[in-house]
Amino acid sequence: MSGSVNLPFGRTGVEIGEYRTLVDIDSATETLQQNGVQDAEMRIAGFVDSCPELLNWLESSGREFPWRYTQDPWTVYATEILLQRTRASAVESIFDEFFTRFPSAAAVEDQSEEELRNVIRSLGFVNHRTRSLQEAASLCLETSRGKPPCSLEKLKHPWRVGDYSARATLMFAFDDVQPLVDANFARILARVFGYDMPVQPHKSENVYELVSSLVPDEPGLARAFNLSMLDLGAIVCSPESPACHQCPINAACQFYQSS
DNA sequence: CTCCGGATGT
DNA sequence: ACATCAGGAG
């Protein structure tokens, strides 16, 4: 049941012809046109056709964080809370200690709150995250024997577990195809398609709709696609001074073409 | 829309 | 000092 996709990155090998059948090019084009982007059809096609190479880049250059090697629902759910507005490298540095002390939702209720706060202190947002993890653990123990629920609305029940974290849990723990719109993703799309980045990228309905159409409708590829955008944003397409010369999709990027 | 929270990188 | 980080709430 678990392990139906290849870890850590999912499925990274696919031909362009198959990939095209798994995304909604018409819907993506329509959404992009509503943003006032010229040549929307051509730009969407260019992006989609570059995605197989993007997945190859993930396979060779992606970040192999420990949480990418498991689909254990509690581990995925708790890790998403640890990752909120926090550098992934910071979470990596406490990952082993955290899941040694809190390998299950039950462990969070068994250990003292002070113990929990000590382990996550180096991440910041300690008050927020302590309450989130306690309520998440409680939810898991109430609803399904220590496992997080596989429903979007129920996953969002704990304090400060919102749309992104809930969808990420569905995607990475339950192989449920989801669009994961974070700040990185929005920045990349703004550059690739040449429109002004929304003030709250992860809350923009327009960006969300666009990403929904561009996520391939197959769990292994959807996992790889989402991870590739996270890593591209962190490694190559950084906020300041992006390394366009080493970007696997620069041929389809308006920012690169016009610079 | 605005504001929030903390360690970390620059 | 200031912006950023696998966002979220009011």
PDB file of C-alpha atoms (C1' of nucleotides) in Angstrom:
ATOM      1  CA  MET A   1       0.000   0.000   0.000  1.00  0.00           C
ATOM      2  CA  SER A   2       2.728   2.489   0.884  1.00  0.00           C
ATOM      3  CA  GLY A   3       5.609   2.794  -1.522  1.00  0.00           C
ATOM      4  CA  SER A   4       3.517   2.876  -4.652  1.00  0.00           C
ATOM      5  CA  VAL A   5       5.729   5.684  -5.913  1.00  0.00           C
ATOM      6  CA  ASN A   6       9.514   5.647  -6.133  1.00  0.00           C
ATOM      7  CA  LEU A   7      11.232   7.559  -3.375  1.00  0.00           C
ATOM      8  CA  PRO A   8      12.655  10.039  -2.876  1.00  0.00           C
ATOM      9  CA  PHE A   9      11.503  11.955  -5.962  1.00  0.00           C
ATOM     10  CA  GLY A  10       8.625   9.953  -7.417  1.00  0.00           C
ATOM     11  CA  ARG A  11       8.618   9.178 -11.124  1.00  0.00           C
ATOM     12  CA  THR A  12      11.213  11.241 -12.968  1.00  0.00           C
ATOM     13  CA  GLY A  13      11.272   9.455 -16.312  1.00  0.00           C
ATOM     14  CA  VAL A  14       8.548  10.298 -18.849  1.00  0.00           C
ATOM     15  CA  GLU A  15       8.232  11.059 -22.541  1.00  0.00           C
ATOM     16  CA  ILE A  16       6.782  14.361 -23.711  1.00  0.00           C
ATOM     17  CA  GLY A  17       3.924  12.643 -25.510  1.00  0.00           C
ATOM     18  CA  GLU A  18       2.645  10.897 -22.388  1.00  0.00           C
ATOM     19  CA  TYR A  19       3.225  13.951 -20.215  1.00  0.00           C
ATOM     20  CA  ARG A  20       1.022  16.106 -22.432  1.00  0.00           C
ATOM     21  CA  THR A  21      -1.910  13.770 -21.906  1.00  0.00           C
ATOM     22  CA  LEU A  22      -1.644  14.165 -18.113  1.00  0.00           C
ATOM     23  CA  VAL A  23      -1.983  17.969 -17.885  1.00  0.00           C
ATOM     24  CA  ASP A  24      -4.801  20.345 -18.881  1.00  0.00           C
ATOM     25  CA  ILE A  25      -3.154  22.578 -21.457  1.00  0.00           C
ATOM     26  CA  ASP A  26      -6.391  24.282 -22.515  1.00  0.00           C
ATOM     27  CA  SER A  27      -7.316  25.245 -18.976  1.00  0.00           C
ATOM     28  CA  ALA A  28      -3.803  26.480 -18.211  1.00  0.00           C
ATOM     29  CA  THR A  29      -3.791  28.560 -21.387  1.00  0.00           C
ATOM     30  CA  GLU A  30      -7.131  30.117 -20.512  1.00  0.00           C
ATOM     31  CA  THR A  31      -5.977  31.020 -17.000  1.00  0.00           C
ATOM     32  CA  LEU A  32      -2.787  32.561 -18.325  1.00  0.00           C
ATOM     33  CA  GLN A  33      -4.696  34.643 -20.873  1.00  0.00           C
ATOM     34  CA  GLN A  34      -6.794  36.047 -18.045  1.00  0.00           C
ATOM     35  CA  ASN A  35      -3.536  37.356 -16.561  1.00  0.00           C
ATOM     36  CA  GLY A  36      -2.936  39.360 -19.710  1.00  0.00           C
ATOM     37  CA  VAL A  37       0.010  37.257 -20.876  1.00  0.00           C
ATOM     38  CA  GLN A  38       0.597  37.360 -24.615  1.00  0.00           C
ATOM     39  CA  ASP A  39       1.093  34.134 -26.585  1.00  0.00           C
ATOM     40  CA  ALA A  40      -0.328  32.123 -23.700  1.00  0.00           C
ATOM     41  CA  GLU A  41      -0.867  28.992 -25.758  1.00  0.00           C
ATOM     42  CA  MET A  42       2.710  28.930 -26.981  1.00  0.00           C
ATOM     43  CA  ARG A  43       4.139  29.636 -23.528  1.00  0.00           C
ATOM     44  CA  ILE A  44       2.124  26.895 -21.840  1.00  0.00           C
ATOM     45  CA  ALA A  45       3.146  24.424 -24.524  1.00  0.00           C
ATOM     46  CA  GLY A  46       6.786  25.411 -24.113  1.00  0.00           C
ATOM     47  CA  PHE A  47       6.634  24.951 -20.366  1.00  0.00           C
ATOM     48  CA  VAL A  48       4.835  21.604 -20.525  1.00  0.00           C
ATOM     49  CA  ASP A  49       7.276  20.273 -23.108  1.00  0.00           C
ATOM     50  CA  SER A  50      10.213  21.222 -20.882  1.00  0.00           C
ATOM     51  CA  CYS A  51       8.803  19.374 -17.871  1.00  0.00           C
ATOM     52  CA  PRO A  52      10.336  15.963 -18.706  1.00  0.00           C
ATOM     53  CA  GLU A  53      13.744  17.629 -18.663  1.00  0.00           C
ATOM     54  CA  LEU A  54      12.827  19.355 -15.416  1.00  0.00           C
ATOM     55  CA  LEU A  55      12.127  15.952 -13.870  1.00  0.00           C
ATOM     56  CA  ASN A  56      15.466  14.642 -15.164  1.00  0.00           C
ATOM     57  CA  TRP A  57      17.111  17.587 -13.455  1.00  0.00           C
ATOM     58  CA  LEU A  58      15.339  16.680 -10.201  1.00  0.00           C
ATOM     59  CA  GLU A  59      16.666  13.122 -10.439  1.00  0.00           C
ATOM     60  CA  SER A  60      20.258  14.335 -10.809  1.00  0.00           C
ATOM     61  CA  SER A  61      20.231  17.531  -8.732  1.00  0.00           C
ATOM     62  CA  GLY A  62      17.301  17.285  -6.318  1.00  0.00           C
ATOM     63  CA  ARG A  63      17.800  17.575  -2.565  1.00  0.00           C
ATOM     64  CA  GLU A  64      17.666  14.217  -0.811  1.00  0.00           C
ATOM     65  CA  PHE A  65      16.143  15.241   2.499  1.00  0.00           C
ATOM     66  CA  PRO A  66      15.374  12.405   4.931  1.00  0.00           C
ATOM     67  CA  TRP A  67      11.624  13.064   4.894  1.00  0.00           C
ATOM     68  CA  ARG A  68      11.600  12.415   1.161  1.00  0.00           C
ATOM     69  CA  TYR A  69      12.404   8.778   1.874  1.00  0.00           C
ATOM     70  CA  THR A  70       9.203   8.011   3.763  1.00  0.00           C
ATOM     71  CA  GLN A  71       5.485   8.219   3.222  1.00  0.00           C
ATOM     72  CA  ASP A  72       4.644   7.476   6.837  1.00  0.00           C
ATOM     73  CA  PRO A  73       1.614   9.739   7.404  1.00  0.00           C
ATOM     74  CA  TRP A  74       2.597  11.042  10.853  1.00  0.00           C
ATOM     75  CA  THR A  75       6.151  11.781   9.696  1.00  0.00           C
ATOM     76  CA  VAL A  76       4.905  13.637   6.630  1.00  0.00           C
ATOM     77  CA  TYR A  77       2.254  15.595   8.537  1.00  0.00           C
ATOM     78  CA  ALA A  78       4.610  16.628  11.359  1.00  0.00           C
ATOM     79  CA  THR A  79       7.393  17.493   8.907  1.00  0.00           C
ATOM     80  CA  GLU A  80       5.104  19.844   6.979  1.00  0.00           C
ATOM     81  CA  ILE A  81       4.456  21.725  10.215  1.00  0.00           C
ATOM     82  CA  LEU A  82       8.189  21.919  10.891  1.00  0.00           C
ATOM     83  CA  LEU A  83       8.802  23.244   7.370  1.00  0.00           C
ATOM     84  CA  GLN A  84       6.351  26.148   7.487  1.00  0.00           C
ATOM     85  CA  ARG A  85       8.207  29.384   6.696  1.00  0.00           C
ATOM     86  CA  THR A  86      11.455  27.652   7.590  1.00  0.00           C
ATOM     87  CA  ARG A  87      14.523  26.714   5.570  1.00  0.00           C
ATOM     88  CA  ALA A  88      14.525  23.018   4.785  1.00  0.00           C
ATOM     89  CA  SER A  89      18.179  22.751   5.842  1.00  0.00           C
ATOM     90  CA  ALA A  90      17.207  23.913   9.326  1.00  0.00           C
ATOM     91  CA  VAL A  91      14.577  21.170   9.589  1.00  0.00           C
ATOM     92  CA  GLU A  92      17.086  18.644   8.305  1.00  0.00           C
ATOM     93  CA  SER A  93      19.417  19.446  11.201  1.00  0.00           C
ATOM     94  CA  ILE A  94      16.820  18.437  13.818  1.00  0.00           C
ATOM     95  CA  PHE A  95      14.978  15.748  11.834  1.00  0.00           C
ATOM     96  CA  ASP A  96      16.665  12.724  13.403  1.00  0.00           C
ATOM     97  CA  GLU A  97      16.346  13.969  16.954  1.00  0.00           C
ATOM     98  CA  PHE A  98      12.733  15.020  16.466  1.00  0.00           C
ATOM     99  CA  PHE A  99      11.520  11.687  15.116  1.00  0.00           C
ATOM    100  CA  THR A 100      13.618   9.740  17.594  1.00  0.00           C
ATOM    101  CA  ARG A 101      11.778  11.492  20.416  1.00  0.00           C
ATOM    102  CA  PHE A 102       8.422  11.813  18.612  1.00  0.00           C
ATOM    103  CA  PRO A 103       8.132   8.807  16.297  1.00  0.00           C
ATOM    104  CA  SER A 104       4.348   8.818  16.599  1.00  0.00           C
ATOM    105  CA  ALA A 105       1.452  11.086  17.461  1.00  0.00           C
ATOM    106  CA  ALA A 106       1.154   9.287  20.781  1.00  0.00           C
ATOM    107  CA  ALA A 107       4.710  10.271  21.698  1.00  0.00           C
ATOM    108  CA  VAL A 108       3.777  13.959  21.503  1.00  0.00           C
ATOM    109  CA  GLU A 109       1.134  13.458  24.166  1.00  0.00           C
ATOM    110  CA  ASP A 110       3.405  11.267  26.290  1.00  0.00           C
ATOM    111  CA  GLN A 111       6.382  13.627  26.381  1.00  0.00           C
ATOM    112  CA  SER A 112       6.359  16.978  28.151  1.00  0.00           C
ATOM    113  CA  GLU A 113       5.694  20.198  26.277  1.00  0.00           C
ATOM    114  CA  GLU A 114       9.072  21.484  27.413  1.00  0.00           C
ATOM    115  CA  GLU A 115      10.732  18.523  25.708  1.00  0.00           C
ATOM    116  CA  LEU A 116       8.927  19.367  22.478  1.00  0.00           C
ATOM    117  CA  ARG A 117       9.877  23.036  22.651  1.00  0.00           C
ATOM    118  CA  ASN A 118      13.531  22.201  23.249  1.00  0.00           C
ATOM    119  CA  VAL A 119      13.770  19.985  20.185  1.00  0.00           C
ATOM    120  CA  ILE A 120      12.226  22.527  17.785  1.00  0.00           C
ATOM    121  CA  ARG A 121      13.686  25.676  19.354  1.00  0.00           C
ATOM    122  CA  SER A 122      16.280  26.237  16.627  1.00  0.00           C
ATOM    123  CA  LEU A 123      13.541  26.544  13.977  1.00  0.00           C
ATOM    124  CA  GLY A 124      11.842  29.630  15.397  1.00  0.00           C
ATOM    125  CA  PHE A 125       8.049  30.081  15.652  1.00  0.00           C
ATOM    126  CA  VAL A 126       8.229  27.846  18.711  1.00  0.00           C
ATOM    127  CA  ASN A 127       4.875  28.883  20.194  1.00  0.00           C
ATOM    128  CA  HIS A 128       3.048  28.387  16.909  1.00  0.00           C
ATOM    129  CA  ARG A 129       4.638  25.069  16.110  1.00  0.00           C
ATOM    130  CA  THR A 130       4.246  23.623  19.595  1.00  0.00           C
ATOM    131  CA  ARG A 131       0.498  24.225  19.506  1.00  0.00           C
ATOM    132  CA  SER A 132       0.240  22.989  15.905  1.00  0.00           C
ATOM    133  CA  LEU A 133       2.051  19.741  16.670  1.00  0.00           C
ATOM    134  CA  GLN A 134       0.059  19.114  19.841  1.00  0.00           C
ATOM    135  CA  GLU A 135      -3.258  19.668  18.080  1.00  0.00           C
ATOM    136  CA  ALA A 136      -2.125  17.639  15.071  1.00  0.00           C
ATOM    137  CA  ALA A 137      -1.141  14.747  17.328  1.00  0.00           C
ATOM    138  CA  SER A 138      -4.453  14.971  19.141  1.00  0.00           C
ATOM    139  CA  LEU A 139      -6.335  14.923  15.844  1.00  0.00           C
ATOM    140  CA  CYS A 140      -4.419  11.852  14.684  1.00  0.00           C
ATOM    141  CA  LEU A 141      -5.144   9.957  17.881  1.00  0.00           C
ATOM    142  CA  GLU A 142      -8.830  10.884  17.856  1.00  0.00           C
ATOM    143  CA  THR A 143      -9.661  10.090  14.269  1.00  0.00           C
ATOM    144  CA  SER A 144      -7.632   7.105  13.131  1.00  0.00           C
ATOM    145  CA  ARG A 145      -5.304   5.376  15.583  1.00  0.00           C
ATOM    146  CA  GLY A 146      -2.498   7.914  15.399  1.00  0.00           C
ATOM    147  CA  LYS A 147      -2.590   8.535  11.670  1.00  0.00           C
ATOM    148  CA  PRO A 148      -3.578  11.865  10.151  1.00  0.00           C
ATOM    149  CA  PRO A 149      -6.933  11.853   8.325  1.00  0.00           C
ATOM    150  CA  CYS A 150      -6.850  11.693   4.517  1.00  0.00           C
ATOM    151  CA  SER A 151      -9.315  14.549   4.090  1.00  0.00           C
ATOM    152  CA  LEU A 152      -8.249  18.086   3.185  1.00  0.00           C
ATOM    153  CA  GLU A 153     -10.668  19.783   5.557  1.00  0.00           C
ATOM    154  CA  LYS A 154      -9.847  17.545   8.522  1.00  0.00           C
ATOM    155  CA  LEU A 155      -6.119  17.966   8.009  1.00  0.00           C
ATOM    156  CA  LYS A 156      -6.587  21.744   8.311  1.00  0.00           C
ATOM    157  CA  HIS A 157      -8.265  21.499  11.689  1.00  0.00           C
ATOM    158  CA  PRO A 158      -5.195  22.049  13.924  1.00  0.00           C
ATOM    159  CA  TRP A 159      -4.088  25.614  14.671  1.00  0.00           C
ATOM    160  CA  ARG A 160      -1.976  26.999  11.818  1.00  0.00           C
ATOM    161  CA  VAL A 161      -2.299  24.015   9.551  1.00  0.00           C
ATOM    162  CA  GLY A 162      -3.586  25.585   6.352  1.00  0.00           C
ATOM    163  CA  ASP A 163      -4.129  24.772   2.730  1.00  0.00           C
ATOM    164  CA  TYR A 164      -0.515  24.233   1.742  1.00  0.00           C
ATOM    165  CA  SER A 165       0.428  21.953   4.632  1.00  0.00           C
ATOM    166  CA  ALA A 166      -2.766  19.912   4.289  1.00  0.00           C
ATOM    167  CA  ARG A 167      -2.349  19.421   0.551  1.00  0.00           C
ATOM    168  CA  ALA A 168       1.321  18.552   0.954  1.00  0.00           C
ATOM    169  CA  THR A 169       0.340  15.824   3.407  1.00  0.00           C
ATOM    170  CA  LEU A 170      -2.222  14.439   0.971  1.00  0.00           C
ATOM    171  CA  MET A 171       0.333  14.485  -1.825  1.00  0.00           C
ATOM    172  CA  PHE A 172       3.391  13.084  -0.062  1.00  0.00           C
ATOM    173  CA  ALA A 173       1.744  10.662   2.389  1.00  0.00           C
ATOM    174  CA  PHE A 174      -1.350   9.488   0.508  1.00  0.00           C
ATOM    175  CA  ASP A 175      -0.317   9.811  -3.168  1.00  0.00           C
ATOM    176  CA  ASP A 176      -3.238  12.184  -3.706  1.00  0.00           C
ATOM    177  CA  VAL A 177      -2.435  14.473  -6.664  1.00  0.00           C
ATOM    178  CA  GLN A 178      -2.384  18.066  -5.406  1.00  0.00           C
ATOM    179  CA  PRO A 179      -1.123  21.480  -6.557  1.00  0.00           C
ATOM    180  CA  LEU A 180       1.365  22.762  -3.956  1.00  0.00           C
ATOM    181  CA  VAL A 181       1.564  26.514  -4.410  1.00  0.00           C
ATOM    182  CA  ASP A 182       4.239  28.060  -2.259  1.00  0.00           C
ATOM    183  CA  ALA A 183       6.329  31.195  -2.624  1.00  0.00           C
ATOM    184  CA  ASN A 184       8.957  29.391  -4.717  1.00  0.00           C
ATOM    185  CA  PHE A 185       6.414  28.003  -7.142  1.00  0.00           C
ATOM    186  CA  ALA A 186       4.749  31.355  -7.618  1.00  0.00           C
ATOM    187  CA  ARG A 187       8.075  33.112  -8.219  1.00  0.00           C
ATOM    188  CA  ILE A 188       9.100  30.596 -10.865  1.00  0.00           C
ATOM    189  CA  LEU A 189       5.788  30.869 -12.702  1.00  0.00           C
ATOM    190  CA  ALA A 190       5.906  34.652 -12.579  1.00  0.00           C
ATOM    191  CA  ARG A 191       9.318  34.592 -14.253  1.00  0.00           C
ATOM    192  CA  VAL A 192       8.573  31.817 -16.737  1.00  0.00           C
ATOM    193  CA  PHE A 193       5.323  33.346 -17.947  1.00  0.00           C
ATOM    194  CA  GLY A 194       6.256  36.965 -17.440  1.00  0.00           C
ATOM    195  CA  TYR A 195       3.595  38.382 -15.206  1.00  0.00           C
ATOM    196  CA  ASP A 196       3.790  40.400 -12.002  1.00  0.00           C
ATOM    197  CA  MET A 197       4.053  38.212  -8.944  1.00  0.00           C
ATOM    198  CA  PRO A 198       1.002  38.482  -6.699  1.00  0.00           C
ATOM    199  CA  VAL A 199       1.542  40.008  -3.258  1.00  0.00           C
ATOM    200  CA  GLN A 200       0.418  36.802  -1.554  1.00  0.00           C
ATOM    201  CA  PRO A 201       1.539  34.201  -4.062  1.00  0.00           C
ATOM    202  CA  HIS A 202       0.375  31.168  -2.163  1.00  0.00           C
ATOM    203  CA  LYS A 203      -3.095  32.647  -1.758  1.00  0.00           C
ATOM    204  CA  SER A 204      -3.636  33.849  -5.300  1.00  0.00           C
ATOM    205  CA  GLU A 205      -6.612  32.142  -6.900  1.00  0.00           C
ATOM    206  CA  ASN A 206      -5.118  32.781 -10.298  1.00  0.00           C
ATOM    207  CA  VAL A 207      -1.794  31.125  -9.564  1.00  0.00           C
ATOM    208  CA  TYR A 208      -3.564  28.273  -7.825  1.00  0.00           C
ATOM    209  CA  GLU A 209      -5.782  27.614 -10.837  1.00  0.00           C
ATOM    210  CA  LEU A 210      -2.818  27.699 -13.168  1.00  0.00           C
ATOM    211  CA  VAL A 211      -0.854  25.206 -11.072  1.00  0.00           C
ATOM    212  CA  SER A 212      -3.853  22.900 -10.767  1.00  0.00           C
ATOM    213  CA  SER A 213      -3.911  22.602 -14.543  1.00  0.00           C
ATOM    214  CA  LEU A 214      -0.164  22.013 -14.775  1.00  0.00           C
ATOM    215  CA  VAL A 215       0.182  19.232 -12.183  1.00  0.00           C
ATOM    216  CA  PRO A 216       0.324  15.894 -14.042  1.00  0.00           C
ATOM    217  CA  ASP A 217      -2.589  13.632 -13.146  1.00  0.00           C
ATOM    218  CA  GLU A 218      -0.501  10.701 -11.943  1.00  0.00           C
ATOM    219  CA  PRO A 219       0.829  10.390  -8.356  1.00  0.00           C
ATOM    220  CA  GLY A 220       4.471   9.600  -9.120  1.00  0.00           C
ATOM    221  CA  LEU A 221       4.791  12.389 -11.671  1.00  0.00           C
ATOM    222  CA  ALA A 222       2.819  14.835  -9.527  1.00  0.00           C
ATOM    223  CA  ARG A 223       5.193  14.182  -6.636  1.00  0.00           C
ATOM    224  CA  ALA A 224       8.209  14.738  -8.873  1.00  0.00           C
ATOM    225  CA  PHE A 225       6.720  17.869 -10.467  1.00  0.00           C
ATOM    226  CA  ASN A 226       5.979  19.516  -7.115  1.00  0.00           C
ATOM    227  CA  LEU A 227       9.385  18.628  -5.686  1.00  0.00           C
ATOM    228  CA  SER A 228      11.132  19.873  -8.805  1.00  0.00           C
ATOM    229  CA  MET A 229       9.595  23.316  -8.391  1.00  0.00           C
ATOM    230  CA  LEU A 230      10.530  23.468  -4.708  1.00  0.00           C
ATOM    231  CA  ASP A 231      14.130  22.545  -5.512  1.00  0.00           C
ATOM    232  CA  LEU A 232      14.374  24.721  -8.600  1.00  0.00           C
ATOM    233  CA  GLY A 233      13.249  27.699  -6.535  1.00  0.00           C
ATOM    234  CA  ALA A 234      15.756  26.925  -3.795  1.00  0.00           C
ATOM    235  CA  ILE A 235      18.776  25.960  -5.910  1.00  0.00           C
ATOM    236  CA  VAL A 236      18.478  27.763  -9.253  1.00  0.00           C
ATOM    237  CA  CYS A 237      15.556  30.203  -9.492  1.00  0.00           C
ATOM    238  CA  SER A 238      16.337  32.084  -6.270  1.00  0.00           C
ATOM    239  CA  PRO A 239      14.673  35.398  -5.421  1.00  0.00           C
ATOM    240  CA  GLU A 240      17.833  37.397  -6.082  1.00  0.00           C
ATOM    241  CA  SER A 241      20.322  36.563  -8.826  1.00  0.00           C
ATOM    242  CA  PRO A 242      18.794  33.386 -10.281  1.00  0.00           C
ATOM    243  CA  ALA A 243      21.278  31.053 -11.992  1.00  0.00           C
ATOM    244  CA  CYS A 244      19.478  31.021 -15.321  1.00  0.00           C
ATOM    245  CA  HIS A 245      22.438  29.552 -17.227  1.00  0.00           C
ATOM    246  CA  GLN A 246      22.049  26.267 -15.338  1.00  0.00           C
ATOM    247  CA  CYS A 247      18.243  26.183 -15.355  1.00  0.00           C
ATOM    248  CA  PRO A 248      16.705  23.108 -17.005  1.00  0.00           C
ATOM    249  CA  ILE A 249      13.713  25.088 -18.302  1.00  0.00           C
ATOM    250  CA  ASN A 250      15.365  28.359 -19.339  1.00  0.00           C
ATOM    251  CA  ALA A 251      14.429  27.724 -22.984  1.00  0.00           C
ATOM    252  CA  ALA A 252      10.780  28.136 -21.987  1.00  0.00           C
ATOM    253  CA  CYS A 253      11.333  31.081 -19.624  1.00  0.00           C
ATOM    254  CA  GLN A 254      10.433  34.641 -20.588  1.00  0.00           C
ATOM    255  CA  PHE A 255      12.615  36.118 -17.822  1.00  0.00           C
ATOM    256  CA  TYR A 256      15.649  34.358 -19.282  1.00  0.00           C
ATOM    257  CA  GLN A 257      14.774  35.107 -22.900  1.00  0.00           C
ATOM    258  CA  SER A 258      14.434  38.838 -22.208  1.00  0.00           C
ATOM    259  CA  SER A 259      17.590  39.227 -20.148  1.00  0.00           C
TER     260      SER A 259
ATOM    261  C1'  DC B   1      -5.940  43.125   2.185  1.00  0.00           C
ATOM    262  C1'  DT B   2      -2.578  43.370   6.617  1.00  0.00           C
ATOM    263  C1'  DC B   3      -0.113  41.510  10.199  1.00  0.00           C
ATOM    264  C1'  DC B   4       2.150  37.811  12.509  1.00  0.00           C
ATOM    265  C1'  DG B   5       6.585  35.130  14.344  1.00  0.00           C
ATOM    266  C1'  DG B   6      12.058  33.896  15.175  1.00  0.00           C
ATOM    267  C1'  DA B   7      16.264  31.930  13.561  1.00  0.00           C
ATOM    268  C1'  DT B   8      19.212  32.358   9.776  1.00  0.00           C
ATOM    269  C1'  DG B   9      21.562  34.020   5.526  1.00  0.00           C
ATOM    270  C1'  DT B  10      23.179  38.238   3.215  1.00  0.00           C
TER     271       DT B  10
ATOM    272  C1'  DA C   1      20.066  45.956   9.885  1.00  0.00           C
ATOM    273  C1'  DC C   2      17.198  43.621   6.607  1.00  0.00           C
ATOM    274  C1'  DA C   3      14.923  40.021   3.776  1.00  0.00           C
ATOM    275  C1'  DT C   4      13.819  35.465   3.637  1.00  0.00           C
ATOM    276  C1'  DC C   5      11.913  30.914   4.750  1.00  0.00           C
ATOM    277  C1'  DA C   6       7.908  23.824   1.990  1.00  0.00           C
ATOM    278  C1'  DG C   7       2.317  29.960   5.308  1.00  0.00           C
ATOM    279  C1'  DG C   8      -1.510  31.052   8.060  1.00  0.00           C
ATOM    280  C1'  DA C   9      -4.975  33.861  10.585  1.00  0.00           C
ATOM    281  C1'  DG C  10      -7.728  37.923  11.337  1.00  0.00           C
TER     282       DG C  10
END
